[in-house]
PDB file of C-alpha atoms in Angstrom:
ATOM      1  CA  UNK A 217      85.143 130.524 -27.911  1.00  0.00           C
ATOM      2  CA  UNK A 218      82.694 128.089 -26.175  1.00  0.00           C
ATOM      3  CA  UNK A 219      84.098 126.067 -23.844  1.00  0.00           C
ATOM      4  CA  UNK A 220      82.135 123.060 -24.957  1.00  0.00           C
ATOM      5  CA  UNK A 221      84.071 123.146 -28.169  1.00  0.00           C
ATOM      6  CA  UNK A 222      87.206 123.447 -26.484  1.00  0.00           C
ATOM      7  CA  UNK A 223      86.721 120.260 -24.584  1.00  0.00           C
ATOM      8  CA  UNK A 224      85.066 118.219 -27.072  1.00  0.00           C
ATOM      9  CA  UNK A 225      88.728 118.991 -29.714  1.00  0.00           C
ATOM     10  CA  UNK A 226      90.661 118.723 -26.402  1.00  0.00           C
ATOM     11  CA  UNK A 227      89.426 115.375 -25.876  1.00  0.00           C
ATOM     12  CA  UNK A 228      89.798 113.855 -29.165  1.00  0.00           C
ATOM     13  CA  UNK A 229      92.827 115.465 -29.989  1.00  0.00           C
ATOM     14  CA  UNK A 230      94.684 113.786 -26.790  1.00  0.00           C
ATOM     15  CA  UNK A 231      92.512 110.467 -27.525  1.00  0.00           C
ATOM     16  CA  UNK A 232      94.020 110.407 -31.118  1.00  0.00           C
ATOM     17  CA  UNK A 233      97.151 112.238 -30.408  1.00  0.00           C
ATOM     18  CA  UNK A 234      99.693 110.846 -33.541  1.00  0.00           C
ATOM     19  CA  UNK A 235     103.259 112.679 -34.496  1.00  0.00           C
ATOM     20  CA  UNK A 236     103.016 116.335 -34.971  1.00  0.00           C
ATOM     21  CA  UNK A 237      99.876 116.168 -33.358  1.00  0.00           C
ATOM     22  CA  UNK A 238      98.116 117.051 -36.162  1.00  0.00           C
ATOM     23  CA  UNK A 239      94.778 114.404 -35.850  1.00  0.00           C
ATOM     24  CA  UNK A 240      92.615 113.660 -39.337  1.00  0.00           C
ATOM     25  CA  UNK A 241      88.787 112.498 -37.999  1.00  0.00           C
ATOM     26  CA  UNK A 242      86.773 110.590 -39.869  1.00  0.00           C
ATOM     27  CA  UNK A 243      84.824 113.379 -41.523  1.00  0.00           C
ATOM     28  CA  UNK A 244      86.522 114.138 -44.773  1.00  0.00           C
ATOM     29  CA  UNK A 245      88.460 117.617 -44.364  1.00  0.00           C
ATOM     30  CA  UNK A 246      88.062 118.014 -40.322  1.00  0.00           C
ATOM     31  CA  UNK A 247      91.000 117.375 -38.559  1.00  0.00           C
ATOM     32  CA  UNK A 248      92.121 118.711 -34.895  1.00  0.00           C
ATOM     33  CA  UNK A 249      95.669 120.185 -34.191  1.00  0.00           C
ATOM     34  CA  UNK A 250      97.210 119.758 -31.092  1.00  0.00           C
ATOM     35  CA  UNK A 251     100.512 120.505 -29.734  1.00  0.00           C
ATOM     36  CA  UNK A 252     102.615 121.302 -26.135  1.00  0.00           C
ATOM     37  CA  UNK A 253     105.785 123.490 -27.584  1.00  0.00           C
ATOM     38  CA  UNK A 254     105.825 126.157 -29.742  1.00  0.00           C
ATOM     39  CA  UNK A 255     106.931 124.749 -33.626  1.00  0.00           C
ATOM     40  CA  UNK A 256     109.339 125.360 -35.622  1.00  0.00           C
ATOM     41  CA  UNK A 257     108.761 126.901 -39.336  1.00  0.00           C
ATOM     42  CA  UNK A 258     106.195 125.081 -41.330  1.00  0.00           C
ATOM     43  CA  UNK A 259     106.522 125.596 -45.240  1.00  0.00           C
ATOM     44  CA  UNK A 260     103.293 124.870 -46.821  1.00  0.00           C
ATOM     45  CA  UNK A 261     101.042 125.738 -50.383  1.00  0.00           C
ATOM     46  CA  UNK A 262      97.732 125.736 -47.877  1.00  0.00           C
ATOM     47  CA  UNK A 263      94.480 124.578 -49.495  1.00  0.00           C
ATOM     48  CA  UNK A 264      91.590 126.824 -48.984  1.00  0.00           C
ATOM     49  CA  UNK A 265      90.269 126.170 -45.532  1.00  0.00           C
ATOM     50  CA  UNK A 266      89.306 127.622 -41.897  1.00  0.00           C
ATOM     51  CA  UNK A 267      90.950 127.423 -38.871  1.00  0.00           C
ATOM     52  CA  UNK A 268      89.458 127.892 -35.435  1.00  0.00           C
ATOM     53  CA  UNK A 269      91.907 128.423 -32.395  1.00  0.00           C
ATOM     54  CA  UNK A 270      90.812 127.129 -29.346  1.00  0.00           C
ATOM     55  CA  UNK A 271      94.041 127.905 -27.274  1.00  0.00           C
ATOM     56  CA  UNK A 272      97.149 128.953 -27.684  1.00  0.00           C
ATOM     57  CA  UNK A 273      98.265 131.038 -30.832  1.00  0.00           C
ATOM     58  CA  UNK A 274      99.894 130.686 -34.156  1.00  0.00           C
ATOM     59  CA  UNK A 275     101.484 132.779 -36.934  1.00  0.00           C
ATOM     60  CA  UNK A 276     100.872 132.486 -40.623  1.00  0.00           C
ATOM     61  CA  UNK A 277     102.899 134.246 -43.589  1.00  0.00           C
ATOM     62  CA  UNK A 278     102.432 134.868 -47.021  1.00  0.00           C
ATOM     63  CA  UNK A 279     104.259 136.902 -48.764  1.00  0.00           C
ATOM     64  CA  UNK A 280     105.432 140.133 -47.434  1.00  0.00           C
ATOM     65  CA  UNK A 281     102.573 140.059 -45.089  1.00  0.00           C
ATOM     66  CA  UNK A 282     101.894 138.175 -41.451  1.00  0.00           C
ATOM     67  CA  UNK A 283      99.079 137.042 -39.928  1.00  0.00           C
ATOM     68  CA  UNK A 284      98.888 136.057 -35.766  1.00  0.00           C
ATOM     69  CA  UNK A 285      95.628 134.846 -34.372  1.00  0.00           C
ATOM     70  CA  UNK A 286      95.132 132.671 -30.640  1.00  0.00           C
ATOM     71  CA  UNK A 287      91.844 131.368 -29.030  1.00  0.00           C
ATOM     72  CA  UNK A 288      88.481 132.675 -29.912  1.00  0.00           C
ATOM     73  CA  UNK A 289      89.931 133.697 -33.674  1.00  0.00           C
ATOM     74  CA  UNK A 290      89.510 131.592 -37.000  1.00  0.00           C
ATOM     75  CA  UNK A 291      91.792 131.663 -40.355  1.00  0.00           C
ATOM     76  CA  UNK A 292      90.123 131.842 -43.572  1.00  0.00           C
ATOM     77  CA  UNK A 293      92.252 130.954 -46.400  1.00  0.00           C
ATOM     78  CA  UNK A 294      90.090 131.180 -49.659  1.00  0.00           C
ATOM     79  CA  UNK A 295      93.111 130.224 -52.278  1.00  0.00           C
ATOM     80  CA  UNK A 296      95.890 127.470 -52.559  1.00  0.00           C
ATOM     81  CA  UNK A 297      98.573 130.003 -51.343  1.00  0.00           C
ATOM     82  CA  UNK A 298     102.075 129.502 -50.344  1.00  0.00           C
ATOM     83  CA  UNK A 299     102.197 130.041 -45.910  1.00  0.00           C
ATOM     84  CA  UNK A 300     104.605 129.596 -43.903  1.00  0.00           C
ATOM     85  CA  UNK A 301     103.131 129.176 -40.340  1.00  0.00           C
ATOM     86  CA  UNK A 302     104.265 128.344 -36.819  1.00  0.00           C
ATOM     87  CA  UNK A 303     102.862 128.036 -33.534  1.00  0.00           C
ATOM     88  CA  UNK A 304     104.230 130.840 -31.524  1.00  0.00           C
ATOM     89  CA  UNK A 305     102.301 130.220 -27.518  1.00  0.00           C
ATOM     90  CA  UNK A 306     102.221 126.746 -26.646  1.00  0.00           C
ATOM     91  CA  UNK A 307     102.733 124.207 -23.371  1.00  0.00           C
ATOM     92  CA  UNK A 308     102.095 121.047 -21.581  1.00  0.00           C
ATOM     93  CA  UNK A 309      99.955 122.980 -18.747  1.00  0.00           C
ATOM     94  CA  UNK A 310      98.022 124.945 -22.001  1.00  0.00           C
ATOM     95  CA  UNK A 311      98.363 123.032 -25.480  1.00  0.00           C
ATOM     96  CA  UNK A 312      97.786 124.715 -28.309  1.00  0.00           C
ATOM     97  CA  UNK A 313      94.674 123.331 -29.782  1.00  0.00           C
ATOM     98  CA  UNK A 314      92.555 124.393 -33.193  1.00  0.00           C
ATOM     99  CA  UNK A 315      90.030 122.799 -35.565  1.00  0.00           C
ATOM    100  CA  UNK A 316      90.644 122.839 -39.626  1.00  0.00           C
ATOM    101  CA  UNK A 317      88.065 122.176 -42.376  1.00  0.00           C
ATOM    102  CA  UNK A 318      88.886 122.194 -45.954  1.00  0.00           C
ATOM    103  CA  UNK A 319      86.874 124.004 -48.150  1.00  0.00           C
ATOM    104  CA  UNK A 320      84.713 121.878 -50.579  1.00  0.00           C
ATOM    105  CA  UNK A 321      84.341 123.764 -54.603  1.00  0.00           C
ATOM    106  CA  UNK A 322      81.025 121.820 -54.800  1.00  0.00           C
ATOM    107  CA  UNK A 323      79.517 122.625 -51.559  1.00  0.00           C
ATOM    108  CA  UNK A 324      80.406 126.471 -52.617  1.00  0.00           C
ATOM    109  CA  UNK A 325      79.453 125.851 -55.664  1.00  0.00           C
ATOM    110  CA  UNK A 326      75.570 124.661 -54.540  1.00  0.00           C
ATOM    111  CA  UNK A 327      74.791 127.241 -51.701  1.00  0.00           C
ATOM    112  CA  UNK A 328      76.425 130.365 -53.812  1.00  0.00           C
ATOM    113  CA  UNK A 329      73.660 129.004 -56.669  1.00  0.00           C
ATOM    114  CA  UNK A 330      70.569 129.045 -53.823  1.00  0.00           C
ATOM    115  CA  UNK A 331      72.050 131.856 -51.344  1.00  0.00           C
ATOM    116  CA  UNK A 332      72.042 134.977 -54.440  1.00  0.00           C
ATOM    117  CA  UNK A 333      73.566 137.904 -53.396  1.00  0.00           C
ATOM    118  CA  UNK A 334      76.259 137.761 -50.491  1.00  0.00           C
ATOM    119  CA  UNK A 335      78.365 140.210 -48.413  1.00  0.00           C
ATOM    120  CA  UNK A 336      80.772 142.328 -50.511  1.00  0.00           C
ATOM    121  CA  UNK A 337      84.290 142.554 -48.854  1.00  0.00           C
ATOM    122  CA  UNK A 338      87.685 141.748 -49.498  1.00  0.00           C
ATOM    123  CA  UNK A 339      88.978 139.239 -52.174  1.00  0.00           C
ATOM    124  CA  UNK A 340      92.505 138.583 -50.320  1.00  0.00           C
ATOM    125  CA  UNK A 341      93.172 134.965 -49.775  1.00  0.00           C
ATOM    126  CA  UNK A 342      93.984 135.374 -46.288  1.00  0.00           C
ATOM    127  CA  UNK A 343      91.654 136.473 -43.280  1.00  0.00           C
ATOM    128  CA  UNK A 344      92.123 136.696 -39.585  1.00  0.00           C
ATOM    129  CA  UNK A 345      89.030 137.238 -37.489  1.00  0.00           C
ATOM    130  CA  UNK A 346      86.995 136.818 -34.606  1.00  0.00           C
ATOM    131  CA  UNK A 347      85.173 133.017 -34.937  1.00  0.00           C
ATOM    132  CA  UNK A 348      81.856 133.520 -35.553  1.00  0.00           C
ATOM    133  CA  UNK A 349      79.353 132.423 -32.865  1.00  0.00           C
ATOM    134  CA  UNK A 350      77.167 130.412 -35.630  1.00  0.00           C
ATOM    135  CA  UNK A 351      80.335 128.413 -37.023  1.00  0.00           C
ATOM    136  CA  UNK A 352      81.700 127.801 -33.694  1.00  0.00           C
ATOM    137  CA  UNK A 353      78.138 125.860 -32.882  1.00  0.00           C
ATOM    138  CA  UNK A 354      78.390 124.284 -35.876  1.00  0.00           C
ATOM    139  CA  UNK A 355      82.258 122.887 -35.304  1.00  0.00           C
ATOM    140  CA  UNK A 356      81.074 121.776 -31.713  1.00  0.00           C
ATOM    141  CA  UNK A 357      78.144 119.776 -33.242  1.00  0.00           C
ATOM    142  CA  UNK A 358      80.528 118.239 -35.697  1.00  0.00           C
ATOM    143  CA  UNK A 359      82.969 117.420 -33.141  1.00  0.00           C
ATOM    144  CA  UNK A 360      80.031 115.491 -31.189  1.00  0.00           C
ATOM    145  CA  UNK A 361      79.293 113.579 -34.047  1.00  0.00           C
ATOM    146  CA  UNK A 362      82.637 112.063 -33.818  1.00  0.00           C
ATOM    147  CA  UNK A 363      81.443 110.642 -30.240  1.00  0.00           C
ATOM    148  CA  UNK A 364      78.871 108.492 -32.161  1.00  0.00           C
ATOM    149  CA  UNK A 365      80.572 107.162 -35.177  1.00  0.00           C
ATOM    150  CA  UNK A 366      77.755 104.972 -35.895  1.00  0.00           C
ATOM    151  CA  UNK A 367      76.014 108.624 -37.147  1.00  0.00           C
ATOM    152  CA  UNK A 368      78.760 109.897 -38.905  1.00  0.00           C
ATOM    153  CA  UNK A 369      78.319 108.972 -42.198  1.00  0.00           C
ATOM    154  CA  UNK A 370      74.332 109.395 -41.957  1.00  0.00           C
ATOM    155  CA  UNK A 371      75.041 113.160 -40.648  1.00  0.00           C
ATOM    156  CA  UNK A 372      78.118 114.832 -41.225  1.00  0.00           C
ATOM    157  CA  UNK A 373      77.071 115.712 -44.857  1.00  0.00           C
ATOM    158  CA  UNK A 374      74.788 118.234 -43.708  1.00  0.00           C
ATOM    159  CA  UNK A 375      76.657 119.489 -40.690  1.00  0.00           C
ATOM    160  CA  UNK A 376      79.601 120.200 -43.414  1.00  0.00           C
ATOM    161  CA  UNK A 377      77.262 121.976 -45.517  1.00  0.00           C
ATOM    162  CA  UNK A 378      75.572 124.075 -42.651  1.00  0.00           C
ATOM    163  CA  UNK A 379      78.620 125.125 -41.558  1.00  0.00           C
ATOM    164  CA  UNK A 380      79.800 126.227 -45.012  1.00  0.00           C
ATOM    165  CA  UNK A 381      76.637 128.028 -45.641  1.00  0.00           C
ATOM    166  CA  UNK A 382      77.371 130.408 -41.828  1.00  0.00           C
ATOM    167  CA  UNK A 383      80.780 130.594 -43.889  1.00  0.00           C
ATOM    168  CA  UNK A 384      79.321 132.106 -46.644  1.00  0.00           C
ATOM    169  CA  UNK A 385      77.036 134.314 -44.935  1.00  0.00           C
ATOM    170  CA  UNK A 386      79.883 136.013 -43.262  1.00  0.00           C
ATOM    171  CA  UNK A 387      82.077 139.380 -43.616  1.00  0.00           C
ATOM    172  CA  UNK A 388      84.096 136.966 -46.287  1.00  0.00           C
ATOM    173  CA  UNK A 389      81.413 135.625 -48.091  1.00  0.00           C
ATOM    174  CA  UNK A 390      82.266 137.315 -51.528  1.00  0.00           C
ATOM    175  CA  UNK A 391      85.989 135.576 -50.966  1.00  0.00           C
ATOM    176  CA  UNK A 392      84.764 131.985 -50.171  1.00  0.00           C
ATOM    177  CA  UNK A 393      82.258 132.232 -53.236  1.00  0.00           C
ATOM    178  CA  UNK A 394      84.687 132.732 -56.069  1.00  0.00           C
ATOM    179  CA  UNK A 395      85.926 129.533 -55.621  1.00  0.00           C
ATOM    180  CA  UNK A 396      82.691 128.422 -56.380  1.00  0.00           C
ATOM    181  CA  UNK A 397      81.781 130.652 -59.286  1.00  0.00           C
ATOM    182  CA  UNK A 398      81.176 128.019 -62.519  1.00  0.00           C
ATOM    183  CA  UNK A 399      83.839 129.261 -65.211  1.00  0.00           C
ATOM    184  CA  UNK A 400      85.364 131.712 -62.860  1.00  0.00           C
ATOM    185  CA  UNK A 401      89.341 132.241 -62.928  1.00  0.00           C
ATOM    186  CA  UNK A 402      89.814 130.809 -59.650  1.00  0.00           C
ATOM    187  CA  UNK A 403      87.282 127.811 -60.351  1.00  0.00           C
ATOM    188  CA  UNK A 404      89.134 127.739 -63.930  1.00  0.00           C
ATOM    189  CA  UNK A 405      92.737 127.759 -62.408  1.00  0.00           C
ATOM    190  CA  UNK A 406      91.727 125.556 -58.837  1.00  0.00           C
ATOM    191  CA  UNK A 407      91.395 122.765 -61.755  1.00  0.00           C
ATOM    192  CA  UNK A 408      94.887 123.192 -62.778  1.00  0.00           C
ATOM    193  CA  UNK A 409      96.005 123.203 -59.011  1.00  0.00           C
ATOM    194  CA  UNK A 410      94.623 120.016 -58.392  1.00  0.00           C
ATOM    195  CA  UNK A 411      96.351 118.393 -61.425  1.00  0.00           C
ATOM    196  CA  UNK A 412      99.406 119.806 -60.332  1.00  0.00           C
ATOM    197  CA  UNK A 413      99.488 118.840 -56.511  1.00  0.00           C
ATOM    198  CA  UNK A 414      98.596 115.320 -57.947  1.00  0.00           C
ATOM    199  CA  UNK A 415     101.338 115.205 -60.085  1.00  0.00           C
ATOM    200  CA  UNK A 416     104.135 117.953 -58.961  1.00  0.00           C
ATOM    201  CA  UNK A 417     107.004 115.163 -59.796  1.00  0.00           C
ATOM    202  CA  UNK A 418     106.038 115.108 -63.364  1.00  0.00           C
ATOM    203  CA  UNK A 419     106.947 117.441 -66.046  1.00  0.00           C
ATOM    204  CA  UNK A 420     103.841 119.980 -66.853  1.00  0.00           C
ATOM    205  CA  UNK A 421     104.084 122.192 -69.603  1.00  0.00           C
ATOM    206  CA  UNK A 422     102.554 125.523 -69.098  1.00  0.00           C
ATOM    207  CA  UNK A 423     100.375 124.841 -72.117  1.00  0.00           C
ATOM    208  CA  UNK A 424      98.684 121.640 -71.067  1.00  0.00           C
ATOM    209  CA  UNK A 425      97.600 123.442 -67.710  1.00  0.00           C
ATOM    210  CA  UNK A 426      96.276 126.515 -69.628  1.00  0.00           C
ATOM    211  CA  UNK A 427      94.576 124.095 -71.925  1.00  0.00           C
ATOM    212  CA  UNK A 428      92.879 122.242 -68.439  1.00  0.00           C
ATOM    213  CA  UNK A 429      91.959 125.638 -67.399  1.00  0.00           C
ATOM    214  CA  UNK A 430      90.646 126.843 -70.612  1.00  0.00           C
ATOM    215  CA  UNK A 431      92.666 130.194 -71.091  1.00  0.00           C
ATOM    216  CA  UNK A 432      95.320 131.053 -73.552  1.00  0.00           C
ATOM    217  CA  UNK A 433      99.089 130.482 -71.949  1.00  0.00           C
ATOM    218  CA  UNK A 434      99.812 134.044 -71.136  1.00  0.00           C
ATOM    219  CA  UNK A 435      96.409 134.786 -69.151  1.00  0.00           C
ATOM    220  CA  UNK A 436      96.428 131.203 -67.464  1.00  0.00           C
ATOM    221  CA  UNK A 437      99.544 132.659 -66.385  1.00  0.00           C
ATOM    222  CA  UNK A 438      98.382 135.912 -65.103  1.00  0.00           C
ATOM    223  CA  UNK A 439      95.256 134.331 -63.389  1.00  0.00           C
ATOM    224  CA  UNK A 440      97.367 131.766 -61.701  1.00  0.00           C
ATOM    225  CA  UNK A 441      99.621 133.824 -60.162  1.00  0.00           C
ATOM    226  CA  UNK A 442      96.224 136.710 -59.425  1.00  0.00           C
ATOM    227  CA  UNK A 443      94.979 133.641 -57.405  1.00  0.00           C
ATOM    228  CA  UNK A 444      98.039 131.794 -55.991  1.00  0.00           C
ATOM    229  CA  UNK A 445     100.802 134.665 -55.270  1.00  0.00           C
ATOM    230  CA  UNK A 446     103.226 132.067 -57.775  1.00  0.00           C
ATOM    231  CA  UNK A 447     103.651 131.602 -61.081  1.00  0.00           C
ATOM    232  CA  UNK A 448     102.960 127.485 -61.845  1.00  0.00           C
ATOM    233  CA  UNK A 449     106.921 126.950 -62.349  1.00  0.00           C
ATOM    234  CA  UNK A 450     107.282 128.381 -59.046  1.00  0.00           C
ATOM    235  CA  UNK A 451     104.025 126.746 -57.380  1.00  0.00           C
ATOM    236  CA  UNK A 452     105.278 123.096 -58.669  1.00  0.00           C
ATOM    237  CA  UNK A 453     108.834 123.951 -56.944  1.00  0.00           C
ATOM    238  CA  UNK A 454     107.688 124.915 -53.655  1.00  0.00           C
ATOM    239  CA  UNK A 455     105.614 121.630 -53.591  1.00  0.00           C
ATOM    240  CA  UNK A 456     108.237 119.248 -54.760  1.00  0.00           C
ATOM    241  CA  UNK A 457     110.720 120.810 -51.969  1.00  0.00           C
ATOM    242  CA  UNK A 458     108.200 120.525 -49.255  1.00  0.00           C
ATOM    243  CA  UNK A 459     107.676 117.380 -50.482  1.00  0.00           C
ATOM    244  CA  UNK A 460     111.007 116.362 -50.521  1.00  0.00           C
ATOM    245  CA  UNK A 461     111.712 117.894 -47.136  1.00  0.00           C
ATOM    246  CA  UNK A 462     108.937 115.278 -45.549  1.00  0.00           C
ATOM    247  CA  UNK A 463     110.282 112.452 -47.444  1.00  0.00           C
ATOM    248  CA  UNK A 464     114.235 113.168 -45.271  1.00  0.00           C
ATOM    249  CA  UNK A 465     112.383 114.529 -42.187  1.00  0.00           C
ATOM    250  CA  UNK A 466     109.754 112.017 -41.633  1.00  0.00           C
ATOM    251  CA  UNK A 467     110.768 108.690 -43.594  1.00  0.00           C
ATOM    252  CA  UNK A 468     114.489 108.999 -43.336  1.00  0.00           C
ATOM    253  CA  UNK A 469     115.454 109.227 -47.215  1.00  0.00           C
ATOM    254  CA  UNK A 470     118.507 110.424 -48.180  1.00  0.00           C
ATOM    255  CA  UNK A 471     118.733 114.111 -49.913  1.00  0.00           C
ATOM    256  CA  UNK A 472     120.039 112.775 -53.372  1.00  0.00           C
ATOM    257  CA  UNK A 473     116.867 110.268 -53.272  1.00  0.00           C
ATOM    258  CA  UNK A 474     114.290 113.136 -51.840  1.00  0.00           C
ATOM    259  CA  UNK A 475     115.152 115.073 -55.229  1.00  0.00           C
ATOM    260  CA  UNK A 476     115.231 112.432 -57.837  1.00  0.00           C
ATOM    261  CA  UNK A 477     111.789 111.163 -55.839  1.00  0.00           C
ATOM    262  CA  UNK A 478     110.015 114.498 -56.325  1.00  0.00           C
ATOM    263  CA  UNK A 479     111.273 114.985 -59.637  1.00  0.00           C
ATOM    264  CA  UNK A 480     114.445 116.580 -59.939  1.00  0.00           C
ATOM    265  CA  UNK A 481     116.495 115.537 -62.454  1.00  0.00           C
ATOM    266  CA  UNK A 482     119.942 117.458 -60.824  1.00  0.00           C
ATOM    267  CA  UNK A 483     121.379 117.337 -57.370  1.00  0.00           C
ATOM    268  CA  UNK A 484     123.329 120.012 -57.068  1.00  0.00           C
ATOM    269  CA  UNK A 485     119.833 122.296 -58.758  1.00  0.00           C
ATOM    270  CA  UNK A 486     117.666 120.803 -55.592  1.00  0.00           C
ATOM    271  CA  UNK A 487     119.963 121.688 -53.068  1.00  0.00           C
ATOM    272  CA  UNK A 488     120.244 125.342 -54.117  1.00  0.00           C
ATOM    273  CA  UNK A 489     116.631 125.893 -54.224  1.00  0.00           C
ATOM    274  CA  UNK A 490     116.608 124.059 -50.769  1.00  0.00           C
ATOM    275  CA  UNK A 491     118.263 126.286 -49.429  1.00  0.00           C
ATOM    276  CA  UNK A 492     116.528 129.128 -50.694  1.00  0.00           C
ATOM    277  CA  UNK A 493     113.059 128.118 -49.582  1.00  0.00           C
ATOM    278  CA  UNK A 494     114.050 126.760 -46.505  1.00  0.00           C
ATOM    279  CA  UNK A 495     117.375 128.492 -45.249  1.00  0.00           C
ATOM    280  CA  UNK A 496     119.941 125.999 -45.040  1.00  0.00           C
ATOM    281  CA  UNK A 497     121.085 123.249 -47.731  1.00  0.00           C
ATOM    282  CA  UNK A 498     119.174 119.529 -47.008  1.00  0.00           C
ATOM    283  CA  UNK A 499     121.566 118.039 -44.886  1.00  0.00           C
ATOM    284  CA  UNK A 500     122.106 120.471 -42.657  1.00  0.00           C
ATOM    285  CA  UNK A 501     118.747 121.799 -42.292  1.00  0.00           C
ATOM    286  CA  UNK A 502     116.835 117.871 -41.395  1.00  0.00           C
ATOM    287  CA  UNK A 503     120.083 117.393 -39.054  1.00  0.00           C
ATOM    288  CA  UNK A 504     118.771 121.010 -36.920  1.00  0.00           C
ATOM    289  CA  UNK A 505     115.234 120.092 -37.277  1.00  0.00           C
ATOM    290  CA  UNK A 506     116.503 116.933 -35.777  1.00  0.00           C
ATOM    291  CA  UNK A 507     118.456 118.431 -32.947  1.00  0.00           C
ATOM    292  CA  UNK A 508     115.403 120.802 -32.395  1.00  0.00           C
ATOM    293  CA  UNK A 509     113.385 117.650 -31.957  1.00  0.00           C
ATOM    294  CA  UNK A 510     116.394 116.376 -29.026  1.00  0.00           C
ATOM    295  CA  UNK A 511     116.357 118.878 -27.242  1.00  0.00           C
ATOM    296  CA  UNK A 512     113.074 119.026 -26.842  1.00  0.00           C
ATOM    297  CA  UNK A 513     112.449 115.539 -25.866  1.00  0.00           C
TER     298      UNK A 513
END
């Protein structure tokens, strides 16, 4: 990893340094991680994005397998999936520190049309690899633009795009462009994801998603869990408990008002599939991650 990257995200990360240390910039999608301690378990349905580690390292899980990757590596995740991730080699002497884009459909969607044929490879939603010399230059470039915000709406556009177009002329190409693919499955069901991480509290039938995605019930289900690892039932559960476990952890709202807030209709129902997704019932598990918090202070 260039060091000129590494101090350009070291310096804004500790000039915008918030909670959590996780830092959104002004560029739509870019954001800078940075934290002193190794973390605690972080449940998450990740949106398709990569990751470059500048120091320290991290661990990501989904499903049955596990992912670790530290400075001069990237993540690729190429499909809403469900992760659970944690930063495992962290301190005040040697932060960890990474950059994160979000994928954009359209952007895919554009240079897949003009690029023709890409790299074959693997279709898995996760990668771990060595960051690319051409998409590091391209993060340090974007990461200077920050330095003049005066420029950054006239240039990050293209900077974005460039760097999803190194992206798709990688080992992963073939991955990255499926989301892009007009009418593909993952295009088809990435419509139905949206609709349901904008509206996970409310009741969605099966039916009306299959309808948004244009496939019959039983393939919309097949596809959906191809692409996500979940079936929809279970993909709008994980993101109503994660959602509910912010609401307790970060704004202080009682367990009881966490579920009916995220959708739940039953009490005693939320708290058992709490626990199952995150290991101990509410209560209990915001008072350790409270303690952990303490003791670290």
């Amino acid at each position: 990893m260039t060091t000129p990257l590494f101090q350009a995200v070291s310096r804004y990360a500790e000039a915008h340094a918030r909670q959590g240390g996780v830092v959104q910039t002004p560029i739509p999608g870019l954001s800078t991680v940075r934290a002193t301690e190794p973390s605690g378990l972080l449940h998450a349905i990740a949106q398709p994005l990569v990751c470059l580690v500048l120091q320290g390292s991290k661990r990501v899980a989904m499903g049955a397998q596990t992912y670790g990757f530290s400075a001069g590596e990237s993540l690729l995740i190429t499909a809403d999936v469900p992760t659970v991730s944690q930063i495992t080699r962290a301190s005040a002497a040697a932060p960890y520190l990474s950059i994160a884009l979000e994928l954009s459909l359209p952007v895919i969607a554009d240079l897949s049309a003009q690029m023709g044929a890409v790299p074959g490879g693997d279709h898995a939603p996760v990668h771990v690899d060595p960051t690319d010399a051409e998409v590091a230059d391209v993060a340090l470039r974007l990461m200077r633009l920050l330095e003049r915000p005066e420029a950054v709406p006239l240039l990050h556009v293209s900077l974005v795009r460039e760097l999803h177009y190194w992206l798709l002329a990688g080992r992963h190409g073939a991955a990255i462009r499926r989301l892009g693919w007009p009418g593909s499955h993952a295009q088809r069901v990435a419509r139905a994801v949206a609709v349901l991480r904008a509206d996970f509290a409310q009741p969605l039938p099966v039916e009306s998603l299959a309808a948004l995605a244009g496939m019959s019930p039983s393939s919309f289900h097949q596809h959906f869990r191809a692409v996500t690892s979940l079936s929809p039932l279970q993909f709008q559960k994980q993101l109503r408990l994660i959602e509910a476990r912010r609401l307790m952890l970060a704004e202080g709202v009682g367990a009881s008002s966490a579920a009916f807030a995220v959708g739940y209709e039953s009490v005693p129902q939320f708290t058992r599939e709490y626990g199952r997704l995150f290991g101990l019932p509410p209560v209990r598990d915001i008072q350790a991650a409270k303690d952990r918090t303490r003791s670290v202070a």
